[in-house]
Coordinates of C-alpha atoms in Angstrom, one line a residue:
Chain A
R81 CA 0.0 0.0 0.0
K82 CA 3.0 2.3 0.6
M83 CA 4.2 3.9 -2.6
A84 CA 7.8 4.4 -3.6
T85 CA 7.6 8.1 -3.0
L86 CA 6.9 7.8 0.7
S87 CA 10.3 9.1 1.5
V88 CA 9.6 12.5 0.1
C89 CA 8.8 14.4 3.3
Q90 CA 10.6 12.5 6.1
P91 CA 14.3 11.6 5.9
Q92 CA 15.0 7.9 6.3
L93 CA 16.0 7.0 9.9
G94 CA 17.6 4.0 11.3
G95 CA 16.5 2.2 14.5
F96 CA 13.2 0.5 15.3
S97 CA 10.5 0.6 12.7
F98 CA 6.9 0.2 13.8
E99 CA 5.5 -0.3 10.3
N100 CA 4.2 -3.8 10.8
C101 CA 2.7 -3.5 14.3
K102 CA -0.8 -2.9 13.0
R103 CA -0.6 -5.8 10.5
N104 CA 0.8 -8.0 13.3
A105 CA -2.1 -7.1 15.6
V106 CA -4.6 -8.0 12.8
L107 CA -2.8 -11.3 12.1
E108 CA -2.8 -12.3 15.7
A109 CA -6.5 -11.8 16.0
E110 CA -7.1 -13.9 12.8
V111 CA -4.8 -16.7 14.0
T112 CA -6.4 -16.9 17.4
K113 CA -9.8 -17.3 15.7
L114 CA -8.3 -20.3 13.8
G115 CA -6.9 -21.8 17.0
C116 CA -3.2 -21.7 16.3
N117 CA -0.4 -19.6 17.9
I118 CA 1.9 -17.0 16.5
P119 CA 5.6 -18.0 16.9
S120 CA 7.0 -17.0 20.3
A121 CA 10.5 -15.7 21.2
R122 CA 13.2 -17.9 22.5
K123 CA 13.6 -17.3 26.2
T124 CA 16.5 -18.3 28.4
G125 CA 14.3 -19.5 31.4
T126 CA 17.3 -19.3 33.5
T127 CA 19.1 -19.4 36.8
I128 CA 21.8 -16.7 37.0
C129 CA 23.5 -15.4 40.1
G130 CA 26.5 -13.4 41.3
V131 CA 28.3 -13.0 44.6
V132 CA 30.9 -10.6 45.9
F133 CA 33.8 -12.3 47.8
K134 CA 37.0 -11.0 49.4
D135 CA 39.0 -10.2 46.2
G136 CA 36.3 -10.0 43.5
I137 CA 33.2 -11.4 41.9
V138 CA 31.9 -14.8 41.1
L139 CA 29.2 -15.0 38.4
G140 CA 27.3 -18.2 37.7
A141 CA 24.7 -19.3 35.1
D142 CA 23.1 -22.5 33.8
T143 CA 23.1 -23.3 30.1
R144 CA 19.6 -24.2 28.9
A145 CA 17.6 -22.0 26.4
T146 CA 13.9 -22.8 26.1
E147 CA 11.3 -22.1 23.4
G148 CA 8.0 -22.6 25.1
M149 CA 8.1 -26.2 26.4
I150 CA 11.0 -27.3 24.3
V151 CA 14.7 -27.0 25.0
A152 CA 16.1 -24.9 22.2
D153 CA 19.8 -25.0 23.2
K154 CA 21.3 -27.5 25.6
N155 CA 24.5 -25.6 26.0
C156 CA 24.1 -21.9 25.4
S157 CA 26.5 -19.4 26.9
K158 CA 24.7 -16.9 29.2
I159 CA 27.7 -15.1 30.7
H160 CA 28.5 -12.3 28.2
Y161 CA 31.7 -10.3 27.9
I162 CA 31.3 -6.5 28.5
S163 CA 34.9 -5.5 29.0
P164 CA 38.1 -7.2 30.2
N165 CA 37.1 -6.6 33.8
I166 CA 33.3 -6.7 33.5
Y167 CA 31.1 -9.6 32.6
C168 CA 27.3 -9.8 32.5
C169 CA 24.8 -12.8 32.9
G170 CA 21.6 -12.4 31.0
A171 CA 18.1 -13.9 31.6
G172 CA 14.9 -13.2 29.7
T173 CA 14.6 -13.1 25.9
A174 CA 17.8 -14.6 24.5
A175 CA 18.1 -12.2 21.5
D176 CA 17.5 -9.2 23.7
T177 CA 20.2 -10.1 26.3
E178 CA 22.6 -10.9 23.5
M179 CA 22.2 -7.7 21.5
T180 CA 21.9 -5.5 24.6
T181 CA 25.2 -6.7 26.1
Q182 CA 26.9 -6.5 22.7
I183 CA 25.8 -2.9 22.2
I184 CA 26.8 -1.9 25.7
S185 CA 30.1 -3.7 25.3
S186 CA 30.9 -1.7 22.1
N187 CA 29.9 1.6 23.7
L188 CA 32.0 0.9 26.8
E189 CA 35.0 0.1 24.5
L190 CA 34.6 3.4 22.7
H191 CA 34.1 5.2 26.0
S192 CA 37.3 3.7 27.5
L193 CA 39.2 4.5 24.3
S194 CA 38.3 8.1 24.6
T195 CA 39.0 8.3 28.4
S196 CA 42.0 5.9 28.1
R197 CA 41.0 4.2 31.4
L198 CA 39.7 0.8 32.4
P199 CA 35.8 1.1 32.4
R200 CA 33.9 1.1 35.7
V201 CA 31.1 -1.2 36.5
A202 CA 28.9 1.8 37.5
T203 CA 29.3 3.1 33.9
A204 CA 28.1 -0.1 32.4
N205 CA 25.2 -0.2 34.9
R206 CA 24.1 3.4 34.0
M207 CA 24.3 2.7 30.2
L208 CA 22.2 -0.4 30.6
K209 CA 19.6 1.1 32.8
Q210 CA 19.1 4.2 30.6
M211 CA 18.7 2.0 27.5
L212 CA 16.3 -0.4 29.1
F213 CA 14.2 2.4 30.6
R214 CA 14.0 4.1 27.2
Y215 CA 12.3 1.1 25.8
Q216 CA 10.0 0.7 28.8
G217 CA 10.5 -3.0 29.4
H218 CA 9.8 -4.1 25.8
I219 CA 13.4 -5.3 25.7
G220 CA 13.1 -8.3 27.9
A221 CA 16.6 -8.5 29.4
A222 CA 17.1 -9.2 33.1
L223 CA 20.9 -8.9 33.8
V224 CA 23.4 -9.6 36.5
L225 CA 26.3 -7.3 36.0
G226 CA 29.6 -7.8 37.9
G227 CA 33.2 -6.7 37.6
V228 CA 36.2 -5.3 39.4
D229 CA 37.4 -1.8 38.7
C230 CA 39.6 0.8 40.4
N231 CA 37.1 1.1 43.3
G232 CA 36.9 -2.6 44.0
P233 CA 34.4 -5.3 43.1
H234 CA 30.8 -4.3 42.3
L235 CA 27.7 -6.4 41.6
Y236 CA 24.4 -5.1 40.1
S237 CA 21.1 -6.6 39.1
I238 CA 19.2 -4.9 36.3
Y239 CA 15.5 -5.5 35.6
P240 CA 13.9 -5.2 32.2
H241 CA 12.2 -2.0 33.0
G242 CA 15.4 -0.3 34.0
S243 CA 15.6 -0.5 37.8
T244 CA 18.9 -1.6 39.3
D245 CA 20.1 -2.9 42.7
K246 CA 23.6 -2.9 44.0
L247 CA 23.9 -5.8 46.4
P248 CA 26.5 -8.3 47.7
Y249 CA 24.6 -11.3 46.2
V250 CA 21.9 -11.4 43.5
T251 CA 19.9 -13.9 41.5
M252 CA 17.7 -13.6 38.4
G253 CA 15.7 -15.7 36.1
S254 CA 13.0 -18.3 36.6
G255 CA 15.2 -20.3 39.0
S256 CA 16.1 -17.2 41.1
L257 CA 14.1 -18.2 44.1
A258 CA 15.8 -21.6 44.4
A259 CA 19.2 -20.0 44.0
M260 CA 18.4 -17.2 46.5
A261 CA 17.4 -19.7 49.1
V262 CA 20.9 -21.2 48.9
F263 CA 22.5 -17.7 49.2
E264 CA 20.4 -16.6 52.1
D265 CA 21.4 -19.8 54.0
R266 CA 25.1 -19.8 53.4
Y267 CA 26.3 -16.3 52.3
K268 CA 29.0 -14.7 54.5
Q269 CA 30.9 -11.5 54.0
D270 CA 34.5 -11.7 52.7
M271 CA 34.5 -15.3 51.7
E272 CA 37.5 -17.0 50.1
E273 CA 37.5 -17.8 46.4
E274 CA 36.9 -21.5 46.7
D275 CA 34.0 -21.0 49.1
A276 CA 32.4 -18.4 46.8
K277 CA 32.8 -20.8 43.8
R278 CA 31.2 -23.6 45.8
L279 CA 28.4 -21.4 46.9
V280 CA 27.6 -20.2 43.4
R281 CA 27.8 -23.7 42.0
D282 CA 25.3 -25.0 44.6
A283 CA 23.0 -22.1 44.0
I284 CA 22.9 -22.7 40.3
A285 CA 22.5 -26.4 40.9
A286 CA 19.5 -25.7 43.1
G287 CA 18.0 -23.7 40.2
I288 CA 18.8 -26.5 37.7
F289 CA 17.2 -29.3 39.8
N290 CA 14.2 -27.4 41.0
D291 CA 13.2 -25.3 38.0
L292 CA 12.1 -26.7 34.6
G293 CA 13.4 -23.6 32.8
S294 CA 17.0 -24.2 33.9
G295 CA 19.2 -27.1 33.2
S296 CA 22.3 -28.7 31.7
N297 CA 25.7 -27.5 32.9
I298 CA 26.9 -24.8 35.3
D299 CA 29.2 -22.0 33.9
L300 CA 31.2 -19.9 36.3
C301 CA 33.1 -16.7 35.8
V302 CA 35.6 -15.5 38.5
I303 CA 36.7 -11.9 38.2
T304 CA 39.5 -10.5 40.4
K305 CA 41.8 -7.5 39.9
G306 CA 43.9 -8.4 36.9
R307 CA 42.5 -11.9 36.3
V308 CA 39.4 -13.4 34.8
D309 CA 38.7 -17.2 34.9
Y310 CA 35.9 -18.1 32.5
L311 CA 35.1 -21.7 33.5
R312 CA 32.8 -23.2 30.9
P313 CA 31.7 -25.8 31.9
H314 CA 32.6 -25.7 35.5
D315 CA 30.3 -28.6 36.4
M316 CA 28.3 -30.9 34.2
A317 CA 25.4 -31.5 36.5
N318 CA 23.3 -33.3 33.9
K319 CA 25.4 -35.6 31.9
K320 CA 23.7 -37.6 29.1
G321 CA 23.5 -41.2 30.3
V322 CA 25.6 -44.0 28.7
R323 CA 23.7 -46.8 27.0
T324 CA 24.0 -50.0 29.1
G325 CA 23.0 -52.4 26.3
N326 CA 24.8 -53.0 22.9
Y327 CA 22.4 -53.2 20.0
K328 CA 24.9 -54.2 17.4
Y329 CA 24.6 -57.8 16.0
K330 CA 27.5 -60.3 16.4
Q331 CA 29.4 -61.3 13.3
G332 CA 27.9 -64.5 11.9
T333 CA 24.3 -63.7 13.0
T334 CA 23.3 -63.6 9.3
G335 CA 24.3 -66.7 7.4
V336 CA 26.5 -66.2 4.4
L337 CA 25.4 -68.1 1.2
T338 CA 28.0 -67.1 -1.4
K339 CA 31.0 -64.9 -1.5
S340 CA 32.7 -63.5 -4.6
V341 CA 35.7 -61.1 -4.7
I342 CA 36.2 -58.7 -7.7
K343 CA 39.5 -57.0 -7.9
L344 CA 39.5 -53.4 -9.3
D345 CA 42.7 -52.4 -11.1
L346 CA 43.3 -48.8 -10.3
E347 CA 46.4 -47.0 -11.5
V348 CA 47.6 -43.8 -9.7
V349 CA 47.5 -41.0 -12.3
E350 CA 48.3 -37.9 -10.3
E351 CA 49.2 -37.3 -6.6
T352 CA 49.0 -33.8 -5.1
V353 CA 49.4 -32.7 -1.5
Q354 CA 47.4 -29.7 -0.3
T355 CA 48.4 -28.3 3.0
M356 CA 45.5 -27.2 5.3
D357 CA 45.8 -24.0 7.3
T358 CA 44.9 -25.1 10.8
S359 CA 45.8 -21.8 12.6
Chain B
M43 CA 17.2 26.9 40.7
N44 CA 15.0 28.4 38.0
T45 CA 13.2 25.6 36.4
R46 CA 10.6 27.7 34.6
G47 CA 12.6 27.5 31.4
L48 CA 12.7 23.7 31.5
R49 CA 9.0 23.3 32.0
S50 CA 8.0 25.6 29.2
Q51 CA 10.3 23.7 26.9
L52 CA 8.9 20.3 27.7
K53 CA 5.2 21.3 27.7
D54 CA 4.7 20.7 24.0
S55 CA 7.6 18.3 23.3
V56 CA 5.3 15.4 22.6
P57 CA 2.7 16.7 20.1
V58 CA -0.3 14.4 19.7
T59 CA -0.9 15.2 16.1
G60 CA -1.7 12.5 13.5
M61 CA 1.0 9.9 12.9
G62 CA 2.5 10.2 9.5
Q63 CA 0.1 12.7 8.0
Q64 CA 1.3 13.7 4.6
V65 CA 0.3 17.3 4.1
G66 CA 0.3 18.6 0.5
A67 CA -0.5 22.0 -0.8
Y68 CA -3.0 24.2 1.1
G69 CA -2.5 22.0 4.3
V70 CA -4.9 19.3 3.1
Q71 CA -4.4 15.5 3.1
D72 CA -2.3 14.6 0.1
T73 CA -4.2 11.7 -1.4
L74 CA -2.1 11.4 -4.5
R75 CA 1.1 10.6 -2.5
S76 CA -0.1 8.7 0.5
G77 CA -3.4 7.1 -0.4
F78 CA -6.7 7.3 1.3
S79 CA -6.6 8.1 5.0
S80 CA -8.6 6.6 7.9
V81 CA -9.0 8.4 11.2
K82 CA -8.1 5.3 13.3
N83 CA -4.7 4.8 11.4
E84 CA -3.8 8.4 11.9
L85 CA -4.7 9.1 15.5
L86 CA -3.6 6.0 17.4
P87 CA 0.0 4.8 17.5
S88 CA 0.4 1.2 16.6
H89 CA 2.9 0.5 19.4
A90 CA 3.3 1.9 22.8
L91 CA 6.8 3.1 22.0
E92 CA 6.1 4.7 18.6
L93 CA 5.4 8.2 19.8
S94 CA 8.2 8.2 22.4
E95 CA 10.8 6.9 19.9
K96 CA 9.8 9.5 17.3
N97 CA 10.4 12.3 19.7
F98 CA 13.2 10.8 21.8
Q99 CA 16.1 12.7 20.2
L100 CA 14.2 15.9 20.2
N101 CA 13.3 15.6 23.9
Q102 CA 16.9 14.7 24.8
D103 CA 18.2 17.8 22.9
K104 CA 15.6 20.1 24.5
M105 CA 16.5 18.8 28.0
N106 CA 20.2 19.1 27.4
F107 CA 19.9 22.6 26.0
S108 CA 17.7 23.7 28.9
N109 CA 20.2 22.3 31.4
L110 CA 23.1 24.0 29.6
R111 CA 21.2 27.3 29.6
N112 CA 20.5 27.1 33.3
I113 CA 24.1 26.3 34.1
Q114 CA 26.2 28.4 31.7
G115 CA 23.8 31.0 30.4
L116 CA 22.0 31.6 27.1
H117 CA 25.1 31.9 25.0
A118 CA 26.1 28.2 25.4
P119 CA 23.0 26.6 23.7
R120 CA 22.8 29.4 21.2
K121 CA 26.4 28.8 20.0
L122 CA 25.9 25.0 19.9
Q123 CA 22.6 25.4 17.9
M124 CA 24.4 27.7 15.5
E125 CA 27.0 25.1 14.9
Y126 CA 24.4 22.4 14.4
R127 CA 22.5 24.5 11.9
A128 CA 25.7 25.0 9.9
A129 CA 26.7 21.3 10.0
R130 CA 23.1 20.3 9.0
Q131 CA 23.5 22.2 5.7
I132 CA 26.4 20.1 4.6
Q133 CA 24.5 17.4 2.7
R134 CA 24.0 15.8 -0.6
L135 CA 20.8 16.0 -2.6
P136 CA 17.8 14.6 -0.7
F137 CA 17.6 11.2 -2.4
L138 CA 21.3 10.4 -2.0
Q139 CA 22.9 9.1 1.2
S140 CA 24.8 11.8 3.1
S141 CA 27.3 10.8 5.7
H142 CA 26.4 13.6 8.2
L143 CA 30.0 13.4 9.4
A144 CA 30.2 16.9 10.8
L145 CA 26.8 16.7 12.5
D146 CA 27.6 13.3 14.0
T147 CA 30.9 14.6 15.4
L148 CA 29.2 17.6 17.0
K149 CA 26.4 15.6 18.5
G150 CA 28.8 12.9 19.7
N151 CA 27.2 10.1 17.7
D152 CA 30.6 9.0 16.4
E153 CA 31.5 7.8 19.9
S154 CA 28.4 5.6 20.5
I155 CA 26.6 2.7 18.9
S156 CA 22.8 2.3 19.3
F157 CA 19.9 0.7 17.5
E158 CA 19.9 3.4 14.9
D159 CA 23.2 2.1 13.6
I160 CA 22.3 -1.6 13.6
L161 CA 18.7 -1.8 12.6
N162 CA 17.1 -0.4 9.5
D163 CA 20.2 1.1 7.9
P164 CA 18.9 3.8 5.6
S165 CA 21.5 3.0 3.0
Q166 CA 20.1 -0.6 2.8
S167 CA 16.5 0.4 2.6
E168 CA 14.4 -1.3 -0.1
M169 CA 12.4 1.8 -1.0
V170 CA 14.1 4.5 -3.0
G171 CA 12.7 8.0 -3.2
E172 CA 11.8 9.5 -6.6
P173 CA 14.6 11.9 -7.3
H174 CA 12.6 14.5 -9.3
I175 CA 9.7 14.7 -6.8
M176 CA 12.0 14.8 -3.8
M177 CA 14.0 17.7 -5.4
E178 CA 10.7 19.6 -6.2
Y179 CA 9.6 19.0 -2.6
K180 CA 12.9 20.3 -1.2
L181 CA 12.9 23.4 -3.4
G182 CA 9.3 24.1 -2.5
L183 CA 8.0 23.9 -6.0
M184 CA 5.4 21.2 -5.4

């Protein structure tokens, strides 16, 4: 219905285009009448959490991505890179968390190039909350942001509508209640690194075993001043089982009636060696 | 702090006029260019964010200029707006892609990446404006 001369009056702008919203609303009404569903977005149905310990931050996440009632990805990576000293776990719509963290990571890199300093966690937090508030929660990204900068370790939780909390331990996602129960029981201030890793591993495991939307493996990310350990996978909580029976037939099960051998005479015409670049 | 200036700026920053009304000569609906109109399509936005996104950059600029005026005095926003106006004139003809390099540098868009740079890149758009009509519109001949 739109003619080619639409762009006469307004200049073409980038960003979100709301052209198809009315059409989608009409289609949704039609499809509901017929009894089917429109395709839904892939969510991460997640357990993510973070904890502040003596020297830094431990972030943890499960690795299951769901599409309605089906597991879409058995081993997806939910701990995203923001900057060398800042990492972010994402729950909610998978595409939204992925794109949001990538955009903020790029912006932080440009910002740190122009200030020539290591970026601060508070900067990443403010950029994220301003973007999420601008889109009023339509970008479904619930994030756990953690990192170590010049002022020490910091941990933030960021909700899809743009509110943030700065706390010593946070959990997000559908398995957040199970993980928070573990934290509330065993969190202590100024833990050692091994204790903090064990605590986060147990919290994610609680989410994996008690929430349908979380599952598969446990990923950990330990951030301290000058060092980042990205442990993927840290723990394979749900290993696929090994088959106990062998379904192959023994040699000689099928009786052999006749056997004839035909020799093929092949002569080597040309021999070339191609080196493969495996760098 | 004197906030009267700020409030008067924001009062009419979200005009609730029709969405995408193409106004031709004499201020009447331009049926030739944009087809027949329906009141429902014009008045209601199709998405909750449509209005706020359309005016987002304008509102940000107004707020920033108001703050700058309150802090540094009238000369500061006036000088900046003068520079913006000069940079906005450095463009190719309307149907060609201009880089807006000077304008982007002034506004600080060269140091940030947002959805405007990733989604719906105007240089990749499938619809092309009609060169003659766009030039006539720009020169005010039509």
